[in-house]
mmCIF file of C-alpha atoms and ligand atoms in Angstrom:
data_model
loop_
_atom_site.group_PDB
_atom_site.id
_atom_site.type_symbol
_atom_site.label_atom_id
_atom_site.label_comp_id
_atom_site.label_asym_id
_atom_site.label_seq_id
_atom_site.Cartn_x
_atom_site.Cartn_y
_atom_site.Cartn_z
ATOM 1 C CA UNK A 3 -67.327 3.895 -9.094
ATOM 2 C CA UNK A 4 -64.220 3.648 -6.388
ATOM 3 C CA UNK A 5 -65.592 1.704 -3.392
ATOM 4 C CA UNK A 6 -63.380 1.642 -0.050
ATOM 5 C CA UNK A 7 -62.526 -1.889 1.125
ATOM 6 C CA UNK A 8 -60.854 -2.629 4.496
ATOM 7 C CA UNK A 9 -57.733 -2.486 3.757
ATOM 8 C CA UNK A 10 -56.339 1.409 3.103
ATOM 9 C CA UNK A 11 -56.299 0.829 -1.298
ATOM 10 C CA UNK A 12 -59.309 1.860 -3.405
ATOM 11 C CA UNK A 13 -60.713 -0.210 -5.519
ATOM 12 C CA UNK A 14 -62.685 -0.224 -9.034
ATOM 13 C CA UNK A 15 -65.352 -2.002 -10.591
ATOM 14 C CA UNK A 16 -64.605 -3.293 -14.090
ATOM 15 C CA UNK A 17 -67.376 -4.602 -16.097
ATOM 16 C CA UNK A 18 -67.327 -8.599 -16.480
ATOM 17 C CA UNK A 19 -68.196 -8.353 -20.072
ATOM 18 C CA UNK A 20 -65.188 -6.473 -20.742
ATOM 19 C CA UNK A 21 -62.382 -9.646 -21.626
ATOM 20 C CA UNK A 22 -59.843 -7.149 -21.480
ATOM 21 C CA UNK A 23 -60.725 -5.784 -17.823
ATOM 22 C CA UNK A 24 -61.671 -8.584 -16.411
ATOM 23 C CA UNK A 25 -58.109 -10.339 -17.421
ATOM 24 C CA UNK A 26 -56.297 -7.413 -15.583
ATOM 25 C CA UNK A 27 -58.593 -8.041 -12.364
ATOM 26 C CA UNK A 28 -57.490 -12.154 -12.325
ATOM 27 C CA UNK A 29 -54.100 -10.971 -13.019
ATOM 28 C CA UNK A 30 -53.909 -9.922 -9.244
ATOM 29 C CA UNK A 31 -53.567 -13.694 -8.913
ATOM 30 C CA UNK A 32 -49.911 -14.250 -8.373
ATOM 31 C CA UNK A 33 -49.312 -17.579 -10.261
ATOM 32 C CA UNK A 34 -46.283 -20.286 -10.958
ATOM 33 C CA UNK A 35 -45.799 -20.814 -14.786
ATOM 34 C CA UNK A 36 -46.208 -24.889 -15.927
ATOM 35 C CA UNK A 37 -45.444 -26.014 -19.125
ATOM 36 C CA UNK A 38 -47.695 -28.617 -20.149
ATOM 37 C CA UNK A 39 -46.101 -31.758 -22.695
ATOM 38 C CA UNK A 40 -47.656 -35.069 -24.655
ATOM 39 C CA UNK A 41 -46.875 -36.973 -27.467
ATOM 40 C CA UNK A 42 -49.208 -37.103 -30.325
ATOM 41 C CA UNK A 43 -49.467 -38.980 -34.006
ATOM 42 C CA UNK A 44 -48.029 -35.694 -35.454
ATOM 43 C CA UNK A 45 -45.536 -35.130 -32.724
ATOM 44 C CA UNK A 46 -44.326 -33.553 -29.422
ATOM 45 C CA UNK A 47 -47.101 -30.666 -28.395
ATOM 46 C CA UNK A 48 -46.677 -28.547 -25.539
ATOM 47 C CA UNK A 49 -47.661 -25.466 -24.324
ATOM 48 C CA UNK A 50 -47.280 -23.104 -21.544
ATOM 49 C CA UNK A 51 -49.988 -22.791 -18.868
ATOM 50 C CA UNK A 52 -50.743 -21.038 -15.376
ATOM 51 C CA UNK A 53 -53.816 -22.795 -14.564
ATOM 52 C CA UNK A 54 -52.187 -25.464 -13.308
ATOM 53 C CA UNK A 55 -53.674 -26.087 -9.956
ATOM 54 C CA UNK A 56 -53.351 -29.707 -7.735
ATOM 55 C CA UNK A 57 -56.758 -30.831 -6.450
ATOM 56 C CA UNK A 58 -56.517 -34.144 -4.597
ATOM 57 C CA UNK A 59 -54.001 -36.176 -3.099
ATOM 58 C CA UNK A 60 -55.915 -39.383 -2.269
ATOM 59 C CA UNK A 61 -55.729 -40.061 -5.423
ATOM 60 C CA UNK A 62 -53.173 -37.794 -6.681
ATOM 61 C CA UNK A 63 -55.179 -35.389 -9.591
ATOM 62 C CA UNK A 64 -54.391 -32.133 -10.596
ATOM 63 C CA UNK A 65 -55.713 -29.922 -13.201
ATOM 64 C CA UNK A 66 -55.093 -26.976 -15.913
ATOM 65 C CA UNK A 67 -57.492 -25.597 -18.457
ATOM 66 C CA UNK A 68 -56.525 -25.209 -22.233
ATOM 67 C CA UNK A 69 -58.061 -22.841 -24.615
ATOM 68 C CA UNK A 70 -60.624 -24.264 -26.940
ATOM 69 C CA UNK A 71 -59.225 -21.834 -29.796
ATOM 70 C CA UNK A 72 -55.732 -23.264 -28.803
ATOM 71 C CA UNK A 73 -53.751 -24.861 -31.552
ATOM 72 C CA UNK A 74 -52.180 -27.202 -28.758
ATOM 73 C CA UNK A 75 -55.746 -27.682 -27.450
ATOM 74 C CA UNK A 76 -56.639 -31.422 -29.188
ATOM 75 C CA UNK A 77 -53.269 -32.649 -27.623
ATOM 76 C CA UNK A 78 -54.576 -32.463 -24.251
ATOM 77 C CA UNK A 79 -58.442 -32.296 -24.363
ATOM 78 C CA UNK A 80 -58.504 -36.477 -24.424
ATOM 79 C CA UNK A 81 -57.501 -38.983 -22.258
ATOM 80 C CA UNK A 82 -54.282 -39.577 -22.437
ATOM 81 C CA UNK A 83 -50.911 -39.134 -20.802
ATOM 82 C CA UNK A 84 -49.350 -35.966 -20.559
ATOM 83 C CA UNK A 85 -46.438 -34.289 -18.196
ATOM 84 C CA UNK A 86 -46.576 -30.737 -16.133
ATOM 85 C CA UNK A 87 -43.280 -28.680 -16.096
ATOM 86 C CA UNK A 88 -43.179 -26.723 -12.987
ATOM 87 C CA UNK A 89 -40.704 -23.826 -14.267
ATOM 88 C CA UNK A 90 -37.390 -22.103 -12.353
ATOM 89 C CA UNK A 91 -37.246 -18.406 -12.301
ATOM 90 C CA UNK A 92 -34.276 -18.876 -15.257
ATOM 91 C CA UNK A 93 -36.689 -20.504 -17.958
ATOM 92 C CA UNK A 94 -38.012 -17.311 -18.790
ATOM 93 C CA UNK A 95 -37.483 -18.758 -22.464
ATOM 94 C CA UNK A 96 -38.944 -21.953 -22.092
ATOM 95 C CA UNK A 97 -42.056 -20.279 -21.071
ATOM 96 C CA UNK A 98 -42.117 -18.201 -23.727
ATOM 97 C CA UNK A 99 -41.257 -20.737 -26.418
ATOM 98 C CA UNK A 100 -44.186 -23.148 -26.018
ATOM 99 C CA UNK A 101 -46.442 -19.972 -25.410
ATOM 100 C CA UNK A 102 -45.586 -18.614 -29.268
ATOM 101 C CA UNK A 103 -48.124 -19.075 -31.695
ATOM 102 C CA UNK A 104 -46.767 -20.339 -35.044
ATOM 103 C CA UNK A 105 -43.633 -21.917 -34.091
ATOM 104 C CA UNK A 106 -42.352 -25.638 -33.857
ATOM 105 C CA UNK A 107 -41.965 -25.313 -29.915
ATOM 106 C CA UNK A 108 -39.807 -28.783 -30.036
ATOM 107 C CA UNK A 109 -37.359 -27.482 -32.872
ATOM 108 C CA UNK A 110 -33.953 -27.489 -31.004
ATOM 109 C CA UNK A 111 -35.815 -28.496 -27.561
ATOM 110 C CA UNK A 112 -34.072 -30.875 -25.888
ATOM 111 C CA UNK A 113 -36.560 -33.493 -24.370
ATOM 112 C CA UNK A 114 -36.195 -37.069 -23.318
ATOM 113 C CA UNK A 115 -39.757 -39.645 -23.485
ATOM 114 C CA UNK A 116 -41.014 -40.599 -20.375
ATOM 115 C CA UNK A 117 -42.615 -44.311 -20.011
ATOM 116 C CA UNK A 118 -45.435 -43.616 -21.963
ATOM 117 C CA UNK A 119 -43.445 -41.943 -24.197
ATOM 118 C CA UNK A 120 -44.540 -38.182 -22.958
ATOM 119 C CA UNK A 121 -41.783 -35.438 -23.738
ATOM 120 C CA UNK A 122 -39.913 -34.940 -20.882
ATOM 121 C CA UNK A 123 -38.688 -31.162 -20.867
ATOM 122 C CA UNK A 124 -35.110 -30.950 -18.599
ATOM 123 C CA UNK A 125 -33.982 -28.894 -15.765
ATOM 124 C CA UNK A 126 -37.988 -28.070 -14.212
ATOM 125 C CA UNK A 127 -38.747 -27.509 -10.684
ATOM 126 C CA UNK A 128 -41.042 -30.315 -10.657
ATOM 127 C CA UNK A 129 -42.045 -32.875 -13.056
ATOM 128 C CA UNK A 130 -45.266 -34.668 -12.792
ATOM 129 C CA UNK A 131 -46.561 -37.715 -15.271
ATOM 130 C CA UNK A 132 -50.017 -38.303 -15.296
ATOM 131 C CA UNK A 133 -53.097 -39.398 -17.460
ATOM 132 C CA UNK A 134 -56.207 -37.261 -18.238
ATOM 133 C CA UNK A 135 -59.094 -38.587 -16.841
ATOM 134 C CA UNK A 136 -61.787 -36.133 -17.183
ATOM 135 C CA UNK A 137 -61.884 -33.015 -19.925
ATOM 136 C CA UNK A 138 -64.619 -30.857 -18.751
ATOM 137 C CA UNK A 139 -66.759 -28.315 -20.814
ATOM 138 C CA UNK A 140 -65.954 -24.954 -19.342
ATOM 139 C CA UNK A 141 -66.840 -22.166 -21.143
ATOM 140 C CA UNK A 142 -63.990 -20.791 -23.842
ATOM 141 C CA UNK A 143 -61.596 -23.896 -21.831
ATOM 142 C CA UNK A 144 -61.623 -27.029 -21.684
ATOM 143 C CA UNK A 145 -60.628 -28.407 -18.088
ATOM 144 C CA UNK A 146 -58.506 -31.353 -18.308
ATOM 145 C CA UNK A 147 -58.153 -33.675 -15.041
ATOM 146 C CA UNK A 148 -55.018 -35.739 -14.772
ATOM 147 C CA UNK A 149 -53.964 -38.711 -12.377
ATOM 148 C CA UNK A 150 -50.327 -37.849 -11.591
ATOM 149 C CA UNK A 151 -48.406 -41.351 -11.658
ATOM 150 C CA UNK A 152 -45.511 -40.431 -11.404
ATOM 151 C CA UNK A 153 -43.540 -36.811 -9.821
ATOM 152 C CA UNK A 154 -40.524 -35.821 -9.495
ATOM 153 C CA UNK A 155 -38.353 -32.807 -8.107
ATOM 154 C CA UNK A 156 -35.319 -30.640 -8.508
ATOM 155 C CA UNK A 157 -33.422 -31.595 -4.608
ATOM 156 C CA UNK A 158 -33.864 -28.258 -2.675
ATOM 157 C CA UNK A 159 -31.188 -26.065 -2.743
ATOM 158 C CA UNK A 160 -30.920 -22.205 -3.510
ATOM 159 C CA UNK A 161 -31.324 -22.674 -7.042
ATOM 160 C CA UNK A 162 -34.690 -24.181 -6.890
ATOM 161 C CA UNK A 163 -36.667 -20.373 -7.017
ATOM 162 C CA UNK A 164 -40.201 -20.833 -8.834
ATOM 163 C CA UNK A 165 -40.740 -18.261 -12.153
ATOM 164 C CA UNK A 166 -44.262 -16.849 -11.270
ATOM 165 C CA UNK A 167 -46.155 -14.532 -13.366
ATOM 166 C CA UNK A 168 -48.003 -11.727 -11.675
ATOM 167 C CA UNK A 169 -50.230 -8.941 -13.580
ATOM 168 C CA UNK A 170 -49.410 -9.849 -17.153
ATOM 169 C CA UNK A 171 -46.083 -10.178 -16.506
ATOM 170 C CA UNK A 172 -43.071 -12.577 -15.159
ATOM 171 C CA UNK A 173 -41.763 -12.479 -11.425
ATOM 172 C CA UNK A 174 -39.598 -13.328 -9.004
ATOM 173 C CA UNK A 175 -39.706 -14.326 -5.717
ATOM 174 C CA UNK A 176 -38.043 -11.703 -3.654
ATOM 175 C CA UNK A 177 -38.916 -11.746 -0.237
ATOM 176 C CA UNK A 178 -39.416 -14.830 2.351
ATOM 177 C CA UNK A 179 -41.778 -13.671 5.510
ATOM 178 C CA UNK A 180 -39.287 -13.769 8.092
ATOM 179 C CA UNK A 181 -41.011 -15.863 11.769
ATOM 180 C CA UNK A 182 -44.199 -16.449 12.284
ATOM 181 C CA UNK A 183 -47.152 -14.191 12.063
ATOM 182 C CA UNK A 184 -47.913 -11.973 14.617
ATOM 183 C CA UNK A 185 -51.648 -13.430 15.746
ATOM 184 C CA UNK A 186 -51.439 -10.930 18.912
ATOM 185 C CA UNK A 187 -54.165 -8.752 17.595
ATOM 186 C CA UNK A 188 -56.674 -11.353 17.017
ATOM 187 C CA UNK A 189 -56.111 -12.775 20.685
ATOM 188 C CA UNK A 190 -58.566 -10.874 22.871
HETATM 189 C C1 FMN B 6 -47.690 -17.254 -18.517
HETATM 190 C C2 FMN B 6 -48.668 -17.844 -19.483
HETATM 191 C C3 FMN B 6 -49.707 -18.617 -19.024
HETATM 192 C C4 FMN B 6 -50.626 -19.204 -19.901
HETATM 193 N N1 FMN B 6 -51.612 -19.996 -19.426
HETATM 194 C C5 FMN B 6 -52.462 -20.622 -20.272
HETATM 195 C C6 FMN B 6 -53.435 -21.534 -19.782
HETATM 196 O O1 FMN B 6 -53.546 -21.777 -18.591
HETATM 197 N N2 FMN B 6 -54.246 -22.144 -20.694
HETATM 198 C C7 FMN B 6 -54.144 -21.900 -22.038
HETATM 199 O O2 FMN B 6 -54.900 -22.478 -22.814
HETATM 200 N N3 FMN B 6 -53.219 -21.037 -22.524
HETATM 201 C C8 FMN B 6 -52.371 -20.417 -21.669
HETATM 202 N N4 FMN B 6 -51.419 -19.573 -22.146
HETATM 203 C C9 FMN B 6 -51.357 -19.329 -23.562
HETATM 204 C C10 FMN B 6 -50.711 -20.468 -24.295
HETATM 205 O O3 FMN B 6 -49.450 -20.866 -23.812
HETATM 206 C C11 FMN B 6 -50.552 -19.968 -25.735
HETATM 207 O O4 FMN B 6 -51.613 -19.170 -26.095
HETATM 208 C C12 FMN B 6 -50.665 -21.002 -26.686
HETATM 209 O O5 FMN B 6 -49.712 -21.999 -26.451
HETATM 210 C C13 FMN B 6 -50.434 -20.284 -28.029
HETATM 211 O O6 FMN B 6 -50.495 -21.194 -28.996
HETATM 212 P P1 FMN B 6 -51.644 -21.200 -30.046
HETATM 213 O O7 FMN B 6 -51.872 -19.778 -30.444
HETATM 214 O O8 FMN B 6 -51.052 -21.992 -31.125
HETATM 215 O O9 FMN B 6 -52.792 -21.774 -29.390
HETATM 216 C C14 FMN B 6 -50.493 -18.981 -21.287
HETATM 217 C C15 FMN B 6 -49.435 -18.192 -21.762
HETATM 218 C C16 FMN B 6 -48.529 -17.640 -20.865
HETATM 219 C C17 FMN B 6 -47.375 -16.831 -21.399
#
């Protein structure tokens, strides 16, 4: 069924059973890419996320949610520190190391331990430390809450340009909105 929505594009309704489907629907969420690092008995895990979302700043939490099936997944679903890598547009290849199944993601990665001894990945956007506080049940996920304790960030300059991903695949940012937005037609 195509349904006409307000704006001149037609839409389509996808089934919400269909995994597949409903995937390429969320996918019209334009999202930053995060890599997501802690330090376990058996070594540096990390693994690439884009769920990564900040929640509160009194106190500072933010959140991502990690696959149950994940093999990363019992590195993060505890409490326990653990750093977010906010990703540049040129770490294409960091995102898609710790997103490869199978592979020693810290073989040949350069990383430094943080105070807690959490991996430290170099050359992110931003960098924050924090501790999980709550893991919440949520469906296939598992939604872990972290205190950030400490963040840090690449100084501003033209070379700080976020990597997003956008329909499945990864993205720039091309365009800034030039002025403000024109509010004339809402003013009656
Ligand atoms: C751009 C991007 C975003 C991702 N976001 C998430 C996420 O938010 N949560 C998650 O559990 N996996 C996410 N993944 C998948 C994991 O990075 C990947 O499946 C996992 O690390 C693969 O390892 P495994 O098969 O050993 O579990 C994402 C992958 C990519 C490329």
């Amino acid at each position: 069924m195509t349904v006409r929505t307000g704006a001149p594009r037609t839409a389509v309704e996808v089934p919400v059973e269909d995994a597949r489907a409903l995937r390429r629907v969320l996918g019209r969420f334009a999202t930053g890419v995060a890599v997501v690092t802690a330090m376990t008995p058996h070594g540096p895990r990390g693994m690439t996320v884009n769920s990564f979302a900040s929640v509160s700043l009194d106190p500072p939490l933010v959140l991502f949610a990690a696959a149950r099936s994940s093999s990363q997944h019992g590195a993060f679903a505890r409490p326990g520190p653990f750093a977010v890598h906010v990703l540049g547009e040129d770490q294409r290849a960091v995102s898609a190391r710790f997103a490869a199944p199978g592979l020693d993601r810290f073989d040949g990665q350069e990383f430094v331990p943080g105070e807690d001894g959490t991996p430290l990945l170099p050359a992110a956007l931003a960098v924050l430390e924090c501790r999980a506080e709550q893991v919440v049940r949520a469906g296939d996920h598992d939604i872990v809450v972290g205190r950030v304790g400490r963040a840090t960030k690449a100084v501003d300059g033209p070379a700080v340009r976020p990597l997003l991903y956008y329909g499945g695949s990864y993205r720039k940012v091309s365009d800034e909105y030039d002025g403000d937005i024109d509010w004339s037609p809402l003013l009656l």
